[in-house]
Short mmCIF file of C-alpha atoms and ligand atoms in Angstrom, two decimals:
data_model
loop_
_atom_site.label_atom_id
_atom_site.label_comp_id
_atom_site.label_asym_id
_atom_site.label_seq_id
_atom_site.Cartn_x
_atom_site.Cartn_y
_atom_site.Cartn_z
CA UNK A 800 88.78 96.12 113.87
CA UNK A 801 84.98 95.59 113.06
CA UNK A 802 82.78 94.18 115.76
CA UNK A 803 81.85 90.29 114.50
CA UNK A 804 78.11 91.35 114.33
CA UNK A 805 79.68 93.81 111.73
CA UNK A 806 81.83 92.15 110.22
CA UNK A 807 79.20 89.30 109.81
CA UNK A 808 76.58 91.75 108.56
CA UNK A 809 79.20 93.63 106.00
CA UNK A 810 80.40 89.57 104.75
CA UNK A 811 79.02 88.18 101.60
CA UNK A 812 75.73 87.39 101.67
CA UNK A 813 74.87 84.16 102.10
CA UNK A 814 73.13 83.17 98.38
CA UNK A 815 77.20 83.89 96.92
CA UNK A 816 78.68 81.61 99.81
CA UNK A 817 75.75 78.99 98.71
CA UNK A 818 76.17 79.68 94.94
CA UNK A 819 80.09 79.99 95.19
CA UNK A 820 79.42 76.17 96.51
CA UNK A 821 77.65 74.90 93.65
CA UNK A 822 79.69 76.24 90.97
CA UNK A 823 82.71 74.63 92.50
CA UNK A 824 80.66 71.18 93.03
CA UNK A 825 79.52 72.26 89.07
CA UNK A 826 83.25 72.24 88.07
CA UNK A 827 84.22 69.10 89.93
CA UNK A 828 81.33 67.33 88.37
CA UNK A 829 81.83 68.49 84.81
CA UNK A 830 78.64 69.74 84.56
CA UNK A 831 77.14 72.23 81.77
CA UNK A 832 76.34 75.75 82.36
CA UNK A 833 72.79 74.60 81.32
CA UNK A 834 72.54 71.98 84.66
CA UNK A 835 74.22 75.01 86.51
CA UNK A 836 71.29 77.64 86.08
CA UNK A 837 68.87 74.61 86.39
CA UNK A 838 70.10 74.09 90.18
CA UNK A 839 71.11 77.68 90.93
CA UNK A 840 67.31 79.01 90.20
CA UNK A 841 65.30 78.37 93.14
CA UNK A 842 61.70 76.22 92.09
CA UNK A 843 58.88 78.59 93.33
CA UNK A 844 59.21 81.88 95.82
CA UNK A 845 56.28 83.41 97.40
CA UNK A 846 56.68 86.47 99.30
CA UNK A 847 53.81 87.53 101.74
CA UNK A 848 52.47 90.76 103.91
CA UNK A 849 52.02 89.11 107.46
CA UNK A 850 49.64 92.03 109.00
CA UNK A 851 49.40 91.49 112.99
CA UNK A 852 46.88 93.72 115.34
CA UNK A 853 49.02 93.66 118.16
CA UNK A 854 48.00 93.21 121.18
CA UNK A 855 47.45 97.24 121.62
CA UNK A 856 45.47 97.22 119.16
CA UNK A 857 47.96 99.05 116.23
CA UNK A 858 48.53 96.84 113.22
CA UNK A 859 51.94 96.16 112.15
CA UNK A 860 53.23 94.42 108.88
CA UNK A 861 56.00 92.17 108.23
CA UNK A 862 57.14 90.37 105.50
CA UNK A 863 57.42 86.80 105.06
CA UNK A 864 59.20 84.05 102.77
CA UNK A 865 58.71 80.72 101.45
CA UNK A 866 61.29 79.61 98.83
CA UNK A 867 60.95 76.12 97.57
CA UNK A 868 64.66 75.30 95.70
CA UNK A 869 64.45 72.45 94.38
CA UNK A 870 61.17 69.38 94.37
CA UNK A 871 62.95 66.71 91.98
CA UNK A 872 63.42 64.05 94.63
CA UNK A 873 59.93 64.28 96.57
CA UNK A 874 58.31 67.28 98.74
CA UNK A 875 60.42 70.70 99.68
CA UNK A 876 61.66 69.99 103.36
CA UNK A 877 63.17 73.12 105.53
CA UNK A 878 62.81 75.18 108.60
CA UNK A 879 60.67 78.44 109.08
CA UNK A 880 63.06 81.71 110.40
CA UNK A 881 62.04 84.27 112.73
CA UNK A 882 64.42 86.93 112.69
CA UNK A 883 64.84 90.70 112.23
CA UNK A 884 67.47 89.83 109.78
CA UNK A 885 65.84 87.40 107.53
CA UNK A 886 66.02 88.68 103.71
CA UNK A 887 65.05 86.95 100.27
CA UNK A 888 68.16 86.08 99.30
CA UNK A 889 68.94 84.73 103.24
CA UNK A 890 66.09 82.10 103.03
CA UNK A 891 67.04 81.33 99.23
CA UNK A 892 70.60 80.18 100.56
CA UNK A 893 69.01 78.25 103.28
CA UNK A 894 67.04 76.77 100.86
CA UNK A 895 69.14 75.79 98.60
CA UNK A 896 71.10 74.22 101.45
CA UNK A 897 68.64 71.64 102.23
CA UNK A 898 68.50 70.68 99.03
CA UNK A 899 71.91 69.37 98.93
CA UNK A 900 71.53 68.20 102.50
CA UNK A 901 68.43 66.08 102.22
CA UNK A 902 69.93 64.61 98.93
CA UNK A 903 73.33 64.06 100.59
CA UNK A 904 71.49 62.08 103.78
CA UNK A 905 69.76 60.48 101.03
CA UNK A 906 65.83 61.17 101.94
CA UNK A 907 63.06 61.86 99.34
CA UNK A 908 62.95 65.63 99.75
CA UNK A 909 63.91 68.50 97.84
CA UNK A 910 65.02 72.54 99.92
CA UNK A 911 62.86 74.65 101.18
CA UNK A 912 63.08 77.64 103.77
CA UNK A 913 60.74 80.22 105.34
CA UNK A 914 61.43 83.43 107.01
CA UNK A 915 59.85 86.27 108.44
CA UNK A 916 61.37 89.58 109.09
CA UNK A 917 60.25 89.87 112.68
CA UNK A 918 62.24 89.72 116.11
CA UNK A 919 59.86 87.34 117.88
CA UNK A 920 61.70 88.78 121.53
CA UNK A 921 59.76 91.60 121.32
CA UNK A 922 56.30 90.09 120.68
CA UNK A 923 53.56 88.36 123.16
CA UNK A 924 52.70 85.29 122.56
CA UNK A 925 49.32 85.59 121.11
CA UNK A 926 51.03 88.34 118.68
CA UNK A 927 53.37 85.37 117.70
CA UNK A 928 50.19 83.38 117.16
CA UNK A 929 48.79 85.04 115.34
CA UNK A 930 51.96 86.53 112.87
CA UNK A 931 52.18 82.29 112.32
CA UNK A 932 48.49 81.38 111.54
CA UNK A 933 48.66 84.52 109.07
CA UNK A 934 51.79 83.65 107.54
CA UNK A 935 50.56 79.95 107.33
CA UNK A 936 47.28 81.15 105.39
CA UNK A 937 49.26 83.18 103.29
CA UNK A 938 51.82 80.68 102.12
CA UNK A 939 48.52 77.87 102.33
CA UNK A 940 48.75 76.80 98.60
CA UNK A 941 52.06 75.88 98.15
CA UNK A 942 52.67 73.77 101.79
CA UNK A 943 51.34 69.90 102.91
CA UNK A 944 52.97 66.74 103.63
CA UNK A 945 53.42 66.20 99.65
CA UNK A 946 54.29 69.57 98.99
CA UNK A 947 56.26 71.27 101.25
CA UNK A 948 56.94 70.86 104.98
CA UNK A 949 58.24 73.23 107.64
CA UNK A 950 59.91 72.54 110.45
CA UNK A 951 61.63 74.74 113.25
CA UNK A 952 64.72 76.96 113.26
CA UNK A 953 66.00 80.09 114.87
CA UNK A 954 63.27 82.20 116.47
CA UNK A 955 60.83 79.29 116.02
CA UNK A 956 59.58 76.10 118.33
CA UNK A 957 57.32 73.05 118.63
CA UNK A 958 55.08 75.43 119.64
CA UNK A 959 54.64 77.47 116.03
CA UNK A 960 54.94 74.27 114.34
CA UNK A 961 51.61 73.32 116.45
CA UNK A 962 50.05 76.46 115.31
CA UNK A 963 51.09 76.11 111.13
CA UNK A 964 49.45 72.57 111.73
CA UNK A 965 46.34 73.43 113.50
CA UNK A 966 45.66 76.56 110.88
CA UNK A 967 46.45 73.94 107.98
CA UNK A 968 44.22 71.01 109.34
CA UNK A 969 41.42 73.53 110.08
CA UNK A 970 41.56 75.12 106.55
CA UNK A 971 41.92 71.15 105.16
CA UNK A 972 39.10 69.93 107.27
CA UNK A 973 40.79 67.14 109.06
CA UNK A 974 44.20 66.62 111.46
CA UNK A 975 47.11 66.60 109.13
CA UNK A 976 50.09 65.54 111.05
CA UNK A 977 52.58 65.46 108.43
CA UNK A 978 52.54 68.94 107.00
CA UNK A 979 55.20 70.45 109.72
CA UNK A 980 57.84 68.56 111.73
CA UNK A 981 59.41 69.49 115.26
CA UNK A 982 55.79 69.69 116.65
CA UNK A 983 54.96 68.56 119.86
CA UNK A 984 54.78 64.75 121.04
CA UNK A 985 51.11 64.93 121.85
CA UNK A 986 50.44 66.22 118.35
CA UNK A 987 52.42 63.24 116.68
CA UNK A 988 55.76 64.94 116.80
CA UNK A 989 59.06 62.20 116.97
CA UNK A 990 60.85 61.19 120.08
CA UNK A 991 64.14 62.20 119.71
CA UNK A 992 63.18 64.94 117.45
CA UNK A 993 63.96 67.60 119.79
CA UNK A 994 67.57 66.80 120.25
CA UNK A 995 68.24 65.12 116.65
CA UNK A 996 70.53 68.35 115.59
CA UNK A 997 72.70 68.16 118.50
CA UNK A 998 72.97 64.44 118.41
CA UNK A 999 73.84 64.76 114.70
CA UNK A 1000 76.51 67.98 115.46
CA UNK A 1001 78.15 65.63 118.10
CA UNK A 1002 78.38 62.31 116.43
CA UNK A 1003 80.22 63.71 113.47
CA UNK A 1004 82.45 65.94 115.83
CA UNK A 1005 83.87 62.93 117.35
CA UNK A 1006 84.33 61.38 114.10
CA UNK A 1007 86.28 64.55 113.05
CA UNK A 1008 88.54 64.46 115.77
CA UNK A 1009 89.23 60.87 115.97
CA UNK A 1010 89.68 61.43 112.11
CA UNK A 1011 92.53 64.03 112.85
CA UNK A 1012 93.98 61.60 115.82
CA UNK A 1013 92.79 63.96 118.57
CA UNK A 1014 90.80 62.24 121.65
CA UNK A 1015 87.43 63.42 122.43
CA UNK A 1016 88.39 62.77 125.94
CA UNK A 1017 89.49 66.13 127.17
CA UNK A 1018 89.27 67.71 123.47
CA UNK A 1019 88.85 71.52 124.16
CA UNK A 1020 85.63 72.64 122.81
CA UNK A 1021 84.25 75.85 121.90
CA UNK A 1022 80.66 76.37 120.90
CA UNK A 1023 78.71 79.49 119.64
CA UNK A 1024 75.05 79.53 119.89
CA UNK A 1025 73.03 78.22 123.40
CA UNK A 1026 69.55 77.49 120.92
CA UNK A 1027 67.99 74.75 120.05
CA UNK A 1028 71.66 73.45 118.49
CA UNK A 1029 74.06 74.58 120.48
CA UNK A 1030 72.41 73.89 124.06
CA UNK A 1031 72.29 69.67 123.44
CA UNK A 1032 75.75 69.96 121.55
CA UNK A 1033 77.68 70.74 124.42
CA UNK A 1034 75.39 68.45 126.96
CA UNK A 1035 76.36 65.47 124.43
CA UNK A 1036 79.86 66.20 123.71
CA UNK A 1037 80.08 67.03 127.63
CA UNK A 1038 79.09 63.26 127.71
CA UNK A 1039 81.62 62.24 125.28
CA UNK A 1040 84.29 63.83 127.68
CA UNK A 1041 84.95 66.48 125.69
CA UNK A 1042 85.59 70.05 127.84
CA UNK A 1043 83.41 72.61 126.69
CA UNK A 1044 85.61 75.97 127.60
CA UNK A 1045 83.63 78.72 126.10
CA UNK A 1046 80.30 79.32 125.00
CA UNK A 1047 78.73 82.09 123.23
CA UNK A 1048 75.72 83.67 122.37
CA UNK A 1049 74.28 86.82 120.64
CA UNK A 1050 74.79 89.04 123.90
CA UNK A 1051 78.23 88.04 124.75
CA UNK A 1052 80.56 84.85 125.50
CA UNK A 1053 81.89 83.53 128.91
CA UNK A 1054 84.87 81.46 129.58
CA UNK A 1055 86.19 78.89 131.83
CA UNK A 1056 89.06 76.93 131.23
CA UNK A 1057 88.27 73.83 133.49
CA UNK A 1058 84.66 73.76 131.66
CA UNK A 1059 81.96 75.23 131.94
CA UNK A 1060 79.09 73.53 134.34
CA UNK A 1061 76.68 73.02 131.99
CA UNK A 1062 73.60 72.39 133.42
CA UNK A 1063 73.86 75.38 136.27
CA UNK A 1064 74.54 77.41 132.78
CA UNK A 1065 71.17 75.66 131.41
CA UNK A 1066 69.18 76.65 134.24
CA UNK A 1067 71.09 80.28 134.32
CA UNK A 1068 69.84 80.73 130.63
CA UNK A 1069 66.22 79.94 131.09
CA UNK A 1070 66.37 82.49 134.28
CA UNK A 1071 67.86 85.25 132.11
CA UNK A 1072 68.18 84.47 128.23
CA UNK A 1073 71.29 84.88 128.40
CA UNK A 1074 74.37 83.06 128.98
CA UNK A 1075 75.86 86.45 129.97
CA UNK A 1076 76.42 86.83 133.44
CA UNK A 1077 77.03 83.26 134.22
CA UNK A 1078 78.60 82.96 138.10
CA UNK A 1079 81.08 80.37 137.41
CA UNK A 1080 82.92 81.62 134.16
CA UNK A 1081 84.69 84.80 133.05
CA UNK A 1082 83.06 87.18 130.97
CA UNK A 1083 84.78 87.49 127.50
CA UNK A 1084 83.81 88.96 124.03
CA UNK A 1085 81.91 86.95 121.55
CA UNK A 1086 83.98 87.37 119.03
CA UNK A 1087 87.21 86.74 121.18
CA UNK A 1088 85.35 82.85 121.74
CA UNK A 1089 85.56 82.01 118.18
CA UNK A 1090 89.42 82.70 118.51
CA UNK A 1091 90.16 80.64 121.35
CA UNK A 1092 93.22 77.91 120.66
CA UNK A 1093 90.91 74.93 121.14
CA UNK A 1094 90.13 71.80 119.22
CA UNK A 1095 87.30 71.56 118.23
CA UNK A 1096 84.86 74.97 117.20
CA UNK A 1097 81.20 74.27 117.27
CA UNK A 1098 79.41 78.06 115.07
CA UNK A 1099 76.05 76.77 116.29
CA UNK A 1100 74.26 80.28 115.94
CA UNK A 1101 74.10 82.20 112.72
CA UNK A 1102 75.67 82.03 108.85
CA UNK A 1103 78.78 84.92 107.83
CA UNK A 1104 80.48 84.76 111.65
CA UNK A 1105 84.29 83.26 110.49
CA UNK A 1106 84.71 85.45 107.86
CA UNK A 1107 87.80 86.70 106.09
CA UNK A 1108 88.93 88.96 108.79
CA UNK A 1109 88.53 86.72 111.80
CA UNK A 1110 89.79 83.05 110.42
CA UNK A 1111 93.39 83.76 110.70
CA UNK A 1112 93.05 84.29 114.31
CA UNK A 1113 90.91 81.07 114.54
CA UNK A 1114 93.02 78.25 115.73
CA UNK A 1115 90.26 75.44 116.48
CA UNK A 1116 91.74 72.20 114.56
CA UNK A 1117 88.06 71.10 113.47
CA UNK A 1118 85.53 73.22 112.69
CA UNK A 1119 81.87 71.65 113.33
CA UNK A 1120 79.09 73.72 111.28
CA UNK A 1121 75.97 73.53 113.34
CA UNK A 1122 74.90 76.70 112.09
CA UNK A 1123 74.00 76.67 108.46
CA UNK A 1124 76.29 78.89 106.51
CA UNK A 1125 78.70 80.05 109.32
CA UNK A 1126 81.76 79.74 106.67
CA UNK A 1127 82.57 82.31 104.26
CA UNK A 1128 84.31 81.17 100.95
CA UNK A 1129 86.67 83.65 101.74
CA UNK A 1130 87.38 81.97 105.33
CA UNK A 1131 86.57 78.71 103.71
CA UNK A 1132 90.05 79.35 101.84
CA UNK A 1133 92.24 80.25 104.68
CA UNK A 1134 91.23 77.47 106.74
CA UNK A 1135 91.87 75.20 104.10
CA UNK A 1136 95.56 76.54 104.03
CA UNK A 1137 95.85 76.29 107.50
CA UNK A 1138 95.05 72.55 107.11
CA UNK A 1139 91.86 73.12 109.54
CA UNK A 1140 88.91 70.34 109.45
CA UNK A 1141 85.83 71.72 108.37
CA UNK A 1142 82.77 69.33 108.56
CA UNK A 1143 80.24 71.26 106.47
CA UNK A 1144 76.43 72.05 107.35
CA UNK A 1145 75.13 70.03 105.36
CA UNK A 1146 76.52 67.08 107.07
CA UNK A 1147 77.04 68.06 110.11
CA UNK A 1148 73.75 69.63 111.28
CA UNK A 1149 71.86 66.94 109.11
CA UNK A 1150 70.54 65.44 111.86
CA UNK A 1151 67.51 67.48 112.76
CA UNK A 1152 66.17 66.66 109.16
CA UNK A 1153 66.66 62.72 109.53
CA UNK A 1154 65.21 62.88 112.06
CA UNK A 1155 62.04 65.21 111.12
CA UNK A 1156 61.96 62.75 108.16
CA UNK A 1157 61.38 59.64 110.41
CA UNK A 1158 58.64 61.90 112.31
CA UNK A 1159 57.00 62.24 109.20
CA UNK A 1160 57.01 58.39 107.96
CA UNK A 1161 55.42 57.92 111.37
CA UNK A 1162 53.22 60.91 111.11
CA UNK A 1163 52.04 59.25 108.17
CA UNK A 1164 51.74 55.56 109.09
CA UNK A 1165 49.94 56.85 112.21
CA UNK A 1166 53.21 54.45 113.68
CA UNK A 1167 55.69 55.23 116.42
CA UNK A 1168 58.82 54.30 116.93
CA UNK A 1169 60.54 54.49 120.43
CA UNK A 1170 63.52 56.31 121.52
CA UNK A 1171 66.24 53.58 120.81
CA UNK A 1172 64.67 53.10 117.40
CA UNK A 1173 64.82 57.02 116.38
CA UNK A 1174 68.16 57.68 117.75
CA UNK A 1175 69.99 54.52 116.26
CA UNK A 1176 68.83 55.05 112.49
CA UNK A 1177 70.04 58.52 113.63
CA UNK A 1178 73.53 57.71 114.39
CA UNK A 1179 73.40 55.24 111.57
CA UNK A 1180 72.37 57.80 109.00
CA UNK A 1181 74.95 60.08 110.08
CA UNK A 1182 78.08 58.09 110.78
CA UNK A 1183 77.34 56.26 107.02
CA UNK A 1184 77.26 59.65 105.32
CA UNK A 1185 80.33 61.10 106.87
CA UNK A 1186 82.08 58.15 105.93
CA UNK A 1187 80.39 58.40 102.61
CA UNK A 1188 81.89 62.29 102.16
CA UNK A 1189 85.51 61.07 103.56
CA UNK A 1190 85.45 58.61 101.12
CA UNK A 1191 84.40 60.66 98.10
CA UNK A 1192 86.78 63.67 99.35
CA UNK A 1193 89.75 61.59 99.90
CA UNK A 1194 89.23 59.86 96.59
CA UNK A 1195 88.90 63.30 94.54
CA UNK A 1196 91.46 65.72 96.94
CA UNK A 1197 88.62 67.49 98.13
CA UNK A 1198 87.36 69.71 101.14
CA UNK A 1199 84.33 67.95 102.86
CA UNK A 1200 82.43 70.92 101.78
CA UNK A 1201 83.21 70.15 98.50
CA UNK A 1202 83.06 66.27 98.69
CA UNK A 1203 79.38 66.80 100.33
CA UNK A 1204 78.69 69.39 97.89
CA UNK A 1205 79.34 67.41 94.84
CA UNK A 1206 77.75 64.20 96.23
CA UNK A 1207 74.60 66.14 97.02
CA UNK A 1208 74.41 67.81 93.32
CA UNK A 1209 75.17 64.71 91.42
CA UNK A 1210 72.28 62.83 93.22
CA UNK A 1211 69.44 66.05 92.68
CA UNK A 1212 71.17 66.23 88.86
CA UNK A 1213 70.48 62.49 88.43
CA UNK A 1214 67.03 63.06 89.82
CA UNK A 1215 66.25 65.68 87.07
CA UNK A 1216 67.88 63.23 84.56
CA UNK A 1217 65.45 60.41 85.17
CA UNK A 1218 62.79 62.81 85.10
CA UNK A 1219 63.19 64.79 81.95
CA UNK A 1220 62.25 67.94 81.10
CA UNK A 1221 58.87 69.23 80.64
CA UNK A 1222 57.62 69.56 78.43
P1 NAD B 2137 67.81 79.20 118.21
O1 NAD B 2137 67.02 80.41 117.92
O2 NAD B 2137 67.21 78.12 119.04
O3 NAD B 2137 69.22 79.61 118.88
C1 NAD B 2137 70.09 80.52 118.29
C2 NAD B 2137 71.26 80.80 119.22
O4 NAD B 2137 72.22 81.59 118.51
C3 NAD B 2137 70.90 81.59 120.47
O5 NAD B 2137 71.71 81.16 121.56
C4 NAD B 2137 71.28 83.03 120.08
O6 NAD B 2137 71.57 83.86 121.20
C5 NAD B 2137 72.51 82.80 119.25
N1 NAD B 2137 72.78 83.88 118.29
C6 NAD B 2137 71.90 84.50 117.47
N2 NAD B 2137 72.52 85.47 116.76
C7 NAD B 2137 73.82 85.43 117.13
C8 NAD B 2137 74.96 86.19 116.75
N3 NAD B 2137 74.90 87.16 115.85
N4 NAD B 2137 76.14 85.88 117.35
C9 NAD B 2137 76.23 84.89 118.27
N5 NAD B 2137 75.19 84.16 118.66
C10 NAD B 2137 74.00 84.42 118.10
O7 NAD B 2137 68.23 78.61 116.77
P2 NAD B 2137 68.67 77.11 116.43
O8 NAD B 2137 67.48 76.36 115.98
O9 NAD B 2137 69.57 76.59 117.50
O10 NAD B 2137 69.53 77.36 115.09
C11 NAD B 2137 70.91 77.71 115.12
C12 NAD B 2137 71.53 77.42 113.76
O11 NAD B 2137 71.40 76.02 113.46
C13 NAD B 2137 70.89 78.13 112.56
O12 NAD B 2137 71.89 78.39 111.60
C14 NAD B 2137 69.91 77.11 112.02
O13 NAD B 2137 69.59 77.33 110.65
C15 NAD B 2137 70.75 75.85 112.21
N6 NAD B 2137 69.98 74.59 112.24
C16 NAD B 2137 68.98 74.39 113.13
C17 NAD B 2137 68.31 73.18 113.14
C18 NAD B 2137 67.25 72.86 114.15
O14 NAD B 2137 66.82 71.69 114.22
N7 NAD B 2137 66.80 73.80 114.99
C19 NAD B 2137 68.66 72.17 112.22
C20 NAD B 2137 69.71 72.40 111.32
C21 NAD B 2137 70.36 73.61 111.35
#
């Protein structure tokens, strides 16, 4: 049997998952093959040498990624990647992901998505500093809060966002809030920001479940991922009474059938990085978590882990994607047959980009809203466009993937329609 980090590695890569998506939304609509090219051809790439003089004094050089998908309903909107996996064709996917998510939420953004091929756990924190402010010159031209905004997302924080805006306002000339989101509070970042994923992740898994008559209360929840995602999603489903069982991360998985004591694993994580090694829990395989008879399955990591070869073993009812990308096509299928939920991405993780849309209107009204405020058009936003993707799916016998899908595409085709072509 492959290892899942194999098996995940060895899966399609993520641009045919993404493009597999939009030819099926494509076919639904009726589009032309014309339309079809349009949306599958990302807007503008720029690929960029990031030198770094570390701190020893050597220079190393990475490689870094900006790919803008798609600008016909306002500025590109999408997180920046530090990983030693990121590749072209990676951040392309991604890209073209927020695209249909920031048109599905309805907000005036197109998809974007940066990467850099760097593992930022083996780098100081000036290196890191200075890998950003280089990247952030590089990519300087084509970023701005009317062109193209970053935000966080794995291997990235509030702190690099700080960074991309400080090296933009200084090369502007003046403070520019609103070119990155997910910065800190002092610096104009939102409340609520921080947490808006998770929020987002857990509202629509209780709306799944209720949907397919199982209570939250006591619903059996496993969750890959202990990041800026996954962490908050099993504090707030914890809330919701759900029991969070098994949790997983990139080192291992540990297990604990009466739930897992989640804040003495919060505070065992930021001792160690790890939740490996966890006191309270048995130690288990990370791919064994994904396969654990639960209800609900939170992938809150990375894209390609259920795959072909592990979703027959999965058993989780509904499937929560707070990950983008962690569904094959191929698994896609078989959990389809098995008549498992699967609340895609691009609804379910939609949350952190709400939200780092409302820190931008306030960024740029120099305005702030309070907590309440933020997290209520949250919940609002999200609850309206699951019901929104229920009611399209159910109407067309569609997957929610495909409902969200097509709903996304027909509102960035329209876009393009009202536009015209140029010249
Ligand atoms: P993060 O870097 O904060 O956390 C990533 C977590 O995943 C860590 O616990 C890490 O150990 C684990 N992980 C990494 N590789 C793994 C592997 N191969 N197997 C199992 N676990 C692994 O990242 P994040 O910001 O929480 O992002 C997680 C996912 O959510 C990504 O797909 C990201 O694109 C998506 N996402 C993030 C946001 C956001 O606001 N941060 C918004 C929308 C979507």
């Amino acid at each position: 049997m492959l290892s899942m980090e194999t098996a995940r590695l060895t899966a399609a890569n993520p641009l045919s998952d993404a493009t597999a998506q939009l030819d099926a939304a494509i076919a639904t609509l009726g589009y032309d093959s014309g339309i079809r090219d349009m949306l599958a051809t990302p807007r503008r790439e720029m690929t960029v040498s990031v030198p770094l003089r570390a701190d020893d004094g050597s220079i190393r050089v990475f490689t870094g990624h900006r790919v803008q998908h798609n600008l016909s309903r306002g500025p590109a909107k999408g997180g920046l990647r530090y990983s030693p996996d990121v590749t072209l064709d990676e951040v392309r996917a991604l890209a073209m992901w927020m695209t249909w998510k920031c048109a599905l939420v309805d907000i005036p953004y197109g998809g974007a998505k940066g990467g850099i091929t760097i593992d930022p756990r083996v780098h100081s924190e000036a290196e890191l500093e200075r890998v950003t402010r280089r990247y952030t010159s590089e990519i300087l031209p084509i970023i701005g809060p009317e062109r193209d905004i970053p935000a966080p997302d794995i291997g990235t924080s509030e702190k690099t966002m700080a960074w991309i805006m400080d090296t933009y306002s200084v090369a502007t000339g003046y403070t520019v809030p609103g070119v990155v989101t997910g910065k800190p509070l002092a610096l104009g970042g939102s409340l609520g920001r921080a947490s808006a994923t998770s929020r987002g992740v857990a509202h629509v898994a209780l709306a799944a479940l209720q949907h397919r008559g199982i209570s939250p209360v006591g619903a059996t929840t496993v969750v890959q991922g202990f990041g800026k995602v996954g962490r908050d999603t099993t504090r707030f489903l914890c809330e919701a009474g759900a029991r969070v069982v098994a949790v997983a991360d990139q080192y291992g998985a540990i297990y604990n059938s009466a739930g897992i004591d989640l804040d003495r694993l919060g505070a065992h994580v930021d001792a160690t990085g790890s939740v490996v090694g966890f006191a309270r829990s048995e130690s288990i395989d990370g791919a064994a978590a994904l396969e654990l008879p639960v209800d609900l399955l939170i992938p809150a990591a990375v894209e390609g882990v259920l795959t072909a070869e592990n979703a027959p073993r999965v058993t989780a009812r509904v499937i929560v994607e707070g990950a983008n990308g962690p569904t094959t096509t191929a698994a896609d299928r078989i959990f389809v047959a098995n008549d498992q939920l699967v609340v895609p991405d691009i609804l379910a993780n939609s949350g952190g980009v709400i939200v780092s849309y409302f820190e931008w209107v306030q960024a740029n009204q120099a305005y702030w809203w309070g907590v309440e405020e933020v997290e209520s058009r949250l919940r609002s936003r999200m609850l309206s466009t699951w019901r929104s993707v229920l009611a399209y799916a159910d109407a067309r016998g569609l997957t929610l993937r495909e409902a969200a899908t097509a709903l996304a595409v027909e509102r960035v085709t329209e876009a393009h329609r009202l536009r015209g072509m140029y010249p």
